[in-house]
Amino acid sequence: MVDSVSGLASLATRMSVQQTALDANVAVLNKIQDQQEAEGEAVVKLIESTSAAKGGIDVYA
């Protein structure tokens, strides 16, 4: 009985550590996605602000 309780406690501890690591990884991923979105928006604004964009860009030339 003691072994099963100890084993169960050990399993619960490992699962808790894994969940914490997963939560941290998801938080980092969300930060990276937010940063990439902001950088993408900045690139779009930069393209729109160029004089070539105002006159049109011929992508088929």
mmCIF file of N, CA and C in Angstrom:
data_model
loop_
_atom_site.group_PDB
_atom_site.id
_atom_site.type_symbol
_atom_site.label_atom_id
_atom_site.label_comp_id
_atom_site.label_asym_id
_atom_site.label_seq_id
_atom_site.Cartn_x
_atom_site.Cartn_y
_atom_site.Cartn_z
ATOM 1 N N MET A 1 0.827 -1.200 0.000
ATOM 2 C CA MET A 1 0.000 0.000 0.000
ATOM 3 C C MET A 1 0.863 1.253 0.000
ATOM 4 N N VAL A 2 1.933 1.252 0.783
ATOM 5 C CA VAL A 2 2.808 2.413 0.872
ATOM 6 C C VAL A 2 3.464 2.654 -0.484
ATOM 7 N N ASP A 3 3.864 1.568 -1.175
ATOM 8 C CA ASP A 3 4.490 1.714 -2.483
ATOM 9 C C ASP A 3 3.535 2.341 -3.489
ATOM 10 N N SER A 4 2.266 1.941 -3.451
ATOM 11 C CA SER A 4 1.311 2.501 -4.403
ATOM 12 C C SER A 4 1.028 3.975 -4.110
ATOM 13 N N VAL A 5 1.000 4.351 -2.842
ATOM 14 C CA VAL A 5 0.795 5.749 -2.474
ATOM 15 C C VAL A 5 2.012 6.568 -2.888
ATOM 16 N N SER A 6 3.190 6.034 -2.635
ATOM 17 C CA SER A 6 4.421 6.712 -3.015
ATOM 18 C C SER A 6 4.516 6.838 -4.533
ATOM 19 N N GLY A 7 4.149 5.789 -5.228
ATOM 20 C CA GLY A 7 4.168 5.819 -6.693
ATOM 21 C C GLY A 7 3.177 6.825 -7.241
ATOM 22 N N LEU A 8 2.012 6.869 -6.634
ATOM 23 C CA LEU A 8 0.987 7.828 -7.067
ATOM 24 C C LEU A 8 1.436 9.266 -6.800
ATOM 25 N N ALA A 9 2.046 9.501 -5.663
ATOM 26 C CA ALA A 9 2.550 10.836 -5.340
ATOM 27 C C ALA A 9 3.661 11.231 -6.306
ATOM 28 N N SER A 10 4.523 10.287 -6.633
ATOM 29 C CA SER A 10 5.602 10.549 -7.587
ATOM 30 C C SER A 10 5.048 10.877 -8.966
ATOM 31 N N LEU A 11 4.044 10.143 -9.387
ATOM 32 C CA LEU A 11 3.402 10.396 -10.683
ATOM 33 C C LEU A 11 2.746 11.774 -10.704
ATOM 34 N N ALA A 12 2.065 12.119 -9.622
ATOM 35 C CA ALA A 12 1.408 13.419 -9.538
ATOM 36 C C ALA A 12 2.433 14.549 -9.601
ATOM 37 N N THR A 13 3.567 14.358 -8.945
ATOM 38 C CA THR A 13 4.626 15.373 -8.972
ATOM 39 C C THR A 13 5.186 15.532 -10.368
ATOM 40 N N ARG A 14 5.469 14.423 -11.049
ATOM 41 C CA ARG A 14 5.992 14.491 -12.417
ATOM 42 C C ARG A 14 5.000 15.157 -13.358
ATOM 43 N N MET A 15 3.730 14.829 -13.203
ATOM 44 C CA MET A 15 2.703 15.437 -14.055
ATOM 45 C C MET A 15 2.607 16.940 -13.795
ATOM 46 N N SER A 16 2.731 17.345 -12.550
ATOM 47 C CA SER A 16 2.679 18.762 -12.213
ATOM 48 C C SER A 16 3.861 19.506 -12.828
ATOM 49 N N VAL A 17 5.040 18.921 -12.765
ATOM 50 C CA VAL A 17 6.234 19.527 -13.357
ATOM 51 C C VAL A 17 6.068 19.627 -14.864
ATOM 52 N N GLN A 18 5.546 18.585 -15.490
ATOM 53 C CA GLN A 18 5.337 18.601 -16.936
ATOM 54 C C GLN A 18 4.309 19.658 -17.328
ATOM 55 N N GLN A 19 3.261 19.810 -16.554
ATOM 56 C CA GLN A 19 2.233 20.814 -16.845
ATOM 57 C C GLN A 19 2.806 22.219 -16.730
ATOM 58 N N THR A 20 3.633 22.431 -15.711
ATOM 59 C CA THR A 20 4.265 23.734 -15.539
ATOM 60 C C THR A 20 5.168 24.051 -16.724
ATOM 61 N N ALA A 21 5.944 23.073 -17.166
ATOM 62 C CA ALA A 21 6.817 23.271 -18.328
ATOM 63 C C ALA A 21 5.988 23.542 -19.575
ATOM 64 N N LEU A 22 4.894 22.833 -19.751
ATOM 65 C CA LEU A 22 4.018 23.046 -20.897
ATOM 66 C C LEU A 22 3.415 24.447 -20.862
ATOM 67 N N ASP A 23 2.972 24.874 -19.708
ATOM 68 C CA ASP A 23 2.405 26.220 -19.558
ATOM 69 C C ASP A 23 3.441 27.290 -19.912
ATOM 70 N N ALA A 24 4.674 27.093 -19.479
ATOM 71 C CA ALA A 24 5.742 28.043 -19.787
ATOM 72 C C ALA A 24 6.011 28.067 -21.289
ATOM 73 N N ASN A 25 6.046 26.907 -21.921
ATOM 74 C CA ASN A 25 6.287 26.841 -23.364
ATOM 75 C C ASN A 25 5.172 27.523 -24.148
ATOM 76 N N VAL A 26 3.948 27.334 -23.727
ATOM 77 C CA VAL A 26 2.813 27.981 -24.401
ATOM 78 C C VAL A 26 2.896 29.498 -24.238
ATOM 79 N N ALA A 27 3.278 29.965 -23.066
ATOM 80 C CA ALA A 27 3.411 31.404 -22.840
ATOM 81 C C ALA A 27 4.493 31.998 -23.740
ATOM 82 N N VAL A 28 5.614 31.302 -23.881
ATOM 83 C CA VAL A 28 6.688 31.770 -24.758
ATOM 84 C C VAL A 28 6.212 31.782 -26.204
ATOM 85 N N LEU A 29 5.519 30.734 -26.627
ATOM 86 C CA LEU A 29 4.997 30.666 -27.990
ATOM 87 C C LEU A 29 4.042 31.824 -28.261
ATOM 88 N N ASN A 30 3.173 32.131 -27.332
ATOM 89 C CA ASN A 30 2.241 33.251 -27.501
ATOM 90 C C ASN A 30 2.970 34.575 -27.640
ATOM 91 N N LYS A 31 4.032 34.770 -26.847
ATOM 92 C CA LYS A 31 4.822 36.004 -26.954
ATOM 93 C C LYS A 31 5.473 36.097 -28.329
ATOM 94 N N ILE A 32 6.015 34.992 -28.820
ATOM 95 C CA ILE A 32 6.661 34.979 -30.137
ATOM 96 C C ILE A 32 5.644 35.274 -31.229
ATOM 97 N N GLN A 33 4.473 34.683 -31.132
ATOM 98 C CA GLN A 33 3.433 34.937 -32.134
ATOM 99 C C GLN A 33 3.004 36.402 -32.126
ATOM 100 N N ASP A 34 2.871 36.990 -30.944
ATOM 101 C CA ASP A 34 2.512 38.412 -30.843
ATOM 102 C C ASP A 34 3.594 39.282 -31.475
ATOM 103 N N GLN A 35 4.856 38.939 -31.228
ATOM 104 C CA GLN A 35 5.965 39.701 -31.788
ATOM 105 C C GLN A 35 5.986 39.582 -33.316
ATOM 106 N N GLN A 36 5.764 38.385 -33.837
ATOM 107 C CA GLN A 36 5.754 38.200 -35.287
ATOM 108 C C GLN A 36 4.602 38.954 -35.929
ATOM 109 N N GLU A 37 3.466 38.983 -35.279
ATOM 110 C CA GLU A 37 2.326 39.723 -35.807
ATOM 111 C C GLU A 37 2.642 41.223 -35.863
ATOM 112 N N ALA A 38 3.253 41.733 -34.804
ATOM 113 C CA ALA A 38 3.612 43.151 -34.773
ATOM 114 C C ALA A 38 4.643 43.469 -35.857
ATOM 115 N N GLU A 39 5.611 42.589 -36.050
ATOM 116 C CA GLU A 39 6.615 42.808 -37.086
ATOM 117 C C GLU A 39 5.989 42.750 -38.476
ATOM 118 N N GLY A 40 5.056 41.860 -38.670
ATOM 119 C CA GLY A 40 4.358 41.777 -39.952
ATOM 120 C C GLY A 40 3.564 43.034 -40.243
ATOM 121 N N GLU A 41 2.890 43.551 -39.235
ATOM 122 C CA GLU A 41 2.138 44.794 -39.405
ATOM 123 C C GLU A 41 3.075 45.956 -39.727
ATOM 124 N N ALA A 42 4.249 45.973 -39.101
ATOM 125 C CA ALA A 42 5.224 47.036 -39.370
ATOM 126 C C ALA A 42 5.724 46.954 -40.809
ATOM 127 N N VAL A 43 5.935 45.745 -41.308
ATOM 128 C CA VAL A 43 6.387 45.579 -42.688
ATOM 129 C C VAL A 43 5.311 46.057 -43.654
ATOM 130 N N VAL A 44 4.074 45.729 -43.391
ATOM 131 C CA VAL A 44 2.977 46.173 -44.253
ATOM 132 C C VAL A 44 2.915 47.700 -44.272
ATOM 133 N N LYS A 45 3.029 48.325 -43.104
ATOM 134 C CA LYS A 45 3.011 49.788 -43.042
ATOM 135 C C LYS A 45 4.191 50.382 -43.798
ATOM 136 N N LEU A 46 5.343 49.767 -43.689
ATOM 137 C CA LEU A 46 6.526 50.251 -44.395
ATOM 138 C C LEU A 46 6.325 50.163 -45.901
ATOM 139 N N ILE A 47 5.784 49.060 -46.374
ATOM 140 C CA ILE A 47 5.522 48.895 -47.804
ATOM 141 C C ILE A 47 4.507 49.923 -48.280
ATOM 142 N N GLU A 48 3.465 50.115 -47.496
ATOM 143 C CA GLU A 48 2.424 51.074 -47.882
ATOM 144 C C GLU A 48 2.949 52.516 -47.902
ATOM 145 N N SER A 49 3.970 52.794 -47.115
ATOM 146 C CA SER A 49 4.470 54.158 -47.029
ATOM 147 C C SER A 49 5.484 54.500 -48.124
ATOM 148 N N THR A 50 5.942 53.521 -48.869
ATOM 149 C CA THR A 50 6.932 53.805 -49.908
ATOM 150 C C THR A 50 6.274 54.492 -51.090
ATOM 151 N N SER A 51 7.058 55.266 -51.823
ATOM 152 C CA SER A 51 6.504 55.969 -52.976
ATOM 153 C C SER A 51 6.101 54.995 -54.070
ATOM 154 N N ALA A 52 6.796 53.872 -54.188
ATOM 155 C CA ALA A 52 6.443 52.883 -55.212
ATOM 156 C C ALA A 52 5.069 52.291 -54.928
ATOM 157 N N ALA A 53 4.756 52.120 -53.666
ATOM 158 C CA ALA A 53 3.454 51.546 -53.316
ATOM 159 C C ALA A 53 2.334 52.522 -53.640
ATOM 160 N N LYS A 54 2.611 53.799 -53.543
ATOM 161 C CA LYS A 54 1.582 54.799 -53.834
ATOM 162 C C LYS A 54 1.247 54.824 -55.322
ATOM 163 N N GLY A 55 2.250 54.564 -56.155
ATOM 164 C CA GLY A 55 2.023 54.541 -57.599
ATOM 165 C C GLY A 55 1.716 53.137 -58.100
ATOM 166 N N GLY A 56 1.830 52.178 -57.240
ATOM 167 C CA GLY A 56 1.587 50.795 -57.626
ATOM 168 C C GLY A 56 2.901 50.081 -57.897
ATOM 169 N N ILE A 57 2.950 48.847 -57.593
ATOM 170 C CA ILE A 57 4.131 48.028 -57.835
ATOM 171 C C ILE A 57 3.761 46.999 -58.890
ATOM 172 N N ASP A 58 4.556 46.947 -59.947
ATOM 173 C CA ASP A 58 4.317 45.977 -61.020
ATOM 174 C C ASP A 58 5.029 44.690 -60.654
ATOM 175 N N VAL A 59 4.302 43.745 -60.124
ATOM 176 C CA VAL A 59 4.908 42.486 -59.714
ATOM 177 C C VAL A 59 5.069 41.523 -60.870
ATOM 178 N N TYR A 60 4.567 41.879 -62.049
ATOM 179 C CA TYR A 60 4.640 40.999 -63.205
ATOM 180 C C TYR A 60 5.768 41.377 -64.167
ATOM 181 N N ALA A 61 6.505 42.420 -63.858
ATOM 182 C CA ALA A 61 7.569 42.885 -64.765
ATOM 183 C C ALA A 61 8.796 42.019 -64.631
#
